[in-house]
Amino acid sequence: MPRVKSILTEAKQIDRAVTLIHLGARLQVLESETDLSYERLLRLYKEVSGKSPSKGQLPFSTDWFMTWQPNIHASLFLNIHEYLNKVAAMDEIDVVIKSYKLYLEQVASQGLEPMLSVTRAWRLVKFVDNGMLTMTKCSCCGGHFVTHPHEIAKHFVCGLCNPPARAGKGKAAGSLRMESATAH
Ligand SMILES: [Zn+2]
């Protein structure tokens, strides 16, 4: 029944695209993760989000992930992602979607705003896949954090254990806690 199968595949792809649009994904993510045509994706995007997709390049640099607070958010997401990747038999993009939803829940439960967009989360997984970023265990707390691949684990101290001076006394109140992500 190739016809039925193709309709089901297409329905699944539309469903994924809609979910990603709801999460705020850029059009390039949808283009990369579905076989739907650009025109259809554009129409879908406008219909679901009520606006035209933002133009411009995707963030191609790994720098953002290395800055203090973004690194903690990215690490939380990636811990969830690595865990689900191991335990759940899902397509790669569905693992990203599910992990991102859990990341949002986790951040909201701590009364914080998400810093990591779904587009960046998706990009982060690509960076890890092609070896541009990895996770290194903090020598102080034992949590796993996003780092460049050449980080020396023996000396690595994460941004929670060693926040920048400017973070000051507000660090406990202002930064994300990682317990739940590093527990597994
Ligand atoms: Zn640490």
Coordinates of C-alpha atoms and ligand atoms in Angstrom, one line a residue:
M1 CA 0.0 0.0 0.0
P2 CA 2.5 2.6 -1.0
R3 CA -0.1 5.3 -1.4
V4 CA -1.5 4.9 2.1
K5 CA 2.1 4.8 3.4
S6 CA 3.0 8.0 1.7
I7 CA 0.0 9.8 3.0
L8 CA 0.8 8.7 6.5
T9 CA 4.4 9.8 6.1
E10 CA 3.3 13.2 4.9
A11 CA 0.8 13.6 7.7
K12 CA 3.6 12.8 10.1
Q13 CA 5.9 15.4 8.5
I14 CA 3.2 18.0 8.6
D15 CA 2.6 17.2 12.3
R16 CA 6.3 17.6 13.0
A17 CA 6.5 20.9 11.1
V18 CA 3.5 22.3 13.0
T19 CA 5.0 21.3 16.3
L20 CA 8.3 22.9 15.4
I21 CA 6.5 26.1 14.3
H22 CA 4.6 26.2 17.6
L23 CA 7.9 25.9 19.4
G24 CA 9.3 28.8 17.4
A25 CA 11.6 27.0 15.0
R26 CA 13.1 28.9 12.0
L27 CA 12.0 27.9 8.6
Q28 CA 15.4 26.5 7.8
V29 CA 14.9 23.8 10.5
L30 CA 11.7 22.7 8.9
E31 CA 13.3 22.6 5.5
S32 CA 16.1 20.5 6.9
E33 CA 13.9 18.1 8.8
T34 CA 11.0 17.4 6.5
D35 CA 10.6 16.6 2.8
L36 CA 7.8 19.2 2.4
S37 CA 8.4 21.8 -0.3
Y38 CA 9.6 25.3 0.6
E39 CA 6.3 26.7 -0.7
R40 CA 4.2 24.3 1.5
L41 CA 6.3 25.0 4.5
L42 CA 6.0 28.7 4.0
R43 CA 2.2 28.5 3.8
L44 CA 2.1 26.2 6.8
Y45 CA 4.4 28.6 8.7
K46 CA 2.1 31.6 8.0
E47 CA -1.0 29.7 8.8
V48 CA 0.3 28.3 12.1
S49 CA 2.2 31.3 13.5
G50 CA 0.2 34.0 11.9
K51 CA 3.3 35.8 10.5
S52 CA 6.0 35.5 8.0
P53 CA 9.1 33.6 9.0
S54 CA 12.1 35.7 10.0
K55 CA 14.8 36.1 7.3
G56 CA 18.5 35.8 7.7
Q57 CA 21.1 33.3 8.5
L58 CA 20.9 30.7 11.2
P59 CA 23.4 31.0 13.9
F60 CA 26.4 29.0 12.7
S61 CA 28.9 29.7 15.4
T62 CA 29.5 27.6 18.5
D63 CA 30.4 30.8 20.5
W64 CA 27.0 31.4 22.0
F65 CA 26.9 28.0 23.7
M66 CA 30.2 28.9 25.4
T67 CA 28.9 32.0 27.2
W68 CA 27.9 31.6 30.8
Q69 CA 24.1 31.4 31.2
P70 CA 23.5 30.1 27.6
N71 CA 26.0 27.3 28.4
I72 CA 24.0 26.2 31.4
H73 CA 20.7 26.2 29.4
A74 CA 22.3 24.4 26.5
S75 CA 23.8 21.8 28.9
L76 CA 20.5 21.2 30.6
F77 CA 18.9 20.6 27.1
L78 CA 21.7 18.4 26.0
N79 CA 21.6 16.2 29.1
I80 CA 17.9 15.6 28.5
H81 CA 18.6 14.9 24.8
E82 CA 21.5 12.4 25.5
Y83 CA 19.2 10.6 28.0
L84 CA 16.2 10.3 25.7
N85 CA 18.5 9.4 22.8
K86 CA 19.6 6.4 24.8
V87 CA 16.3 5.2 26.2
A88 CA 13.7 6.2 23.5
A89 CA 13.5 4.7 20.1
M90 CA 12.5 7.8 18.2
D91 CA 13.6 9.6 15.0
E92 CA 16.3 12.1 15.6
I93 CA 14.1 15.2 15.1
D94 CA 11.5 13.8 17.5
V95 CA 14.1 13.4 20.2
V96 CA 15.0 17.1 19.7
I97 CA 11.3 18.1 19.9
K98 CA 10.7 16.0 23.0
S99 CA 13.9 17.1 24.7
Y100 CA 13.1 20.7 24.0
K101 CA 9.6 20.4 25.5
L102 CA 11.1 18.9 28.6
Y103 CA 13.7 21.7 28.8
L104 CA 10.9 24.3 28.6
E105 CA 9.1 22.5 31.5
Q106 CA 12.3 22.3 33.5
V107 CA 13.0 26.0 33.1
A108 CA 9.4 27.0 33.8
S109 CA 9.4 24.9 37.0
Q110 CA 12.2 27.0 38.3
G111 CA 10.4 30.2 37.4
L112 CA 12.9 31.2 34.7
E113 CA 12.7 32.2 31.1
P114 CA 14.1 29.8 28.4
M115 CA 17.3 31.2 26.9
L116 CA 17.7 28.4 24.4
S117 CA 15.5 28.6 21.3
V118 CA 14.4 25.4 19.6
T119 CA 16.5 26.5 16.5
R120 CA 19.6 26.7 18.7
A121 CA 18.8 23.4 20.4
W122 CA 18.5 21.8 17.0
R123 CA 21.8 23.4 16.0
L124 CA 23.5 22.3 19.2
V125 CA 22.6 18.6 18.4
K126 CA 24.1 19.1 14.9
F127 CA 27.3 20.6 16.4
V128 CA 27.6 17.6 18.7
D129 CA 26.9 15.2 15.8
N130 CA 29.7 16.6 13.7
G131 CA 32.2 16.8 16.6
M132 CA 32.3 20.6 17.0
L133 CA 30.9 20.5 20.5
T134 CA 30.7 17.8 23.1
M135 CA 30.0 17.4 26.8
T136 CA 32.7 17.4 29.5
K137 CA 32.2 16.4 33.1
C138 CA 32.8 19.1 35.6
S139 CA 35.7 18.2 37.9
C140 CA 33.9 20.0 40.8
C141 CA 30.2 19.0 40.7
G142 CA 30.3 16.1 38.3
G143 CA 27.6 17.5 36.0
H144 CA 28.1 17.3 32.3
F145 CA 28.4 20.6 30.4
V146 CA 28.6 21.7 26.8
T147 CA 32.3 22.3 25.9
H148 CA 34.6 22.3 22.9
P149 CA 35.9 18.8 22.2
H150 CA 39.5 19.7 23.3
E151 CA 38.5 20.6 26.9
I152 CA 40.7 18.8 29.4
A153 CA 38.3 17.0 31.8
K154 CA 40.7 16.9 34.7
H155 CA 40.8 20.7 34.9
F156 CA 37.3 21.6 33.7
V157 CA 35.1 23.6 36.1
C158 CA 31.6 24.4 34.9
G159 CA 29.8 27.8 35.0
L160 CA 27.7 26.9 38.0
C161 CA 30.7 26.0 40.1
N162 CA 32.7 28.9 38.8
P163 CA 30.4 31.7 37.7
P164 CA 32.0 34.8 36.2
A165 CA 32.7 37.6 38.7
R166 CA 30.0 39.8 37.2
A167 CA 27.4 37.2 38.2
G168 CA 28.0 38.3 41.8
K169 CA 25.7 37.4 44.6
G170 CA 22.7 37.1 42.4
K171 CA 23.9 33.8 40.9
A172 CA 21.9 31.5 43.1
A173 CA 18.7 33.3 42.4
G174 CA 19.3 34.1 38.7
S175 CA 20.8 30.9 37.3
L176 CA 19.3 27.6 36.4
R177 CA 19.8 24.6 38.6
M178 CA 21.0 21.5 37.0
E179 CA 20.3 18.7 39.6
S180 CA 17.5 17.1 37.6
A181 CA 19.5 17.1 34.4
T182 CA 22.6 15.6 35.9
A183 CA 20.9 13.1 38.1
H184 CA 20.8 10.3 35.6
Ligands
ZN1 ZN 30.4 22.1 38.2

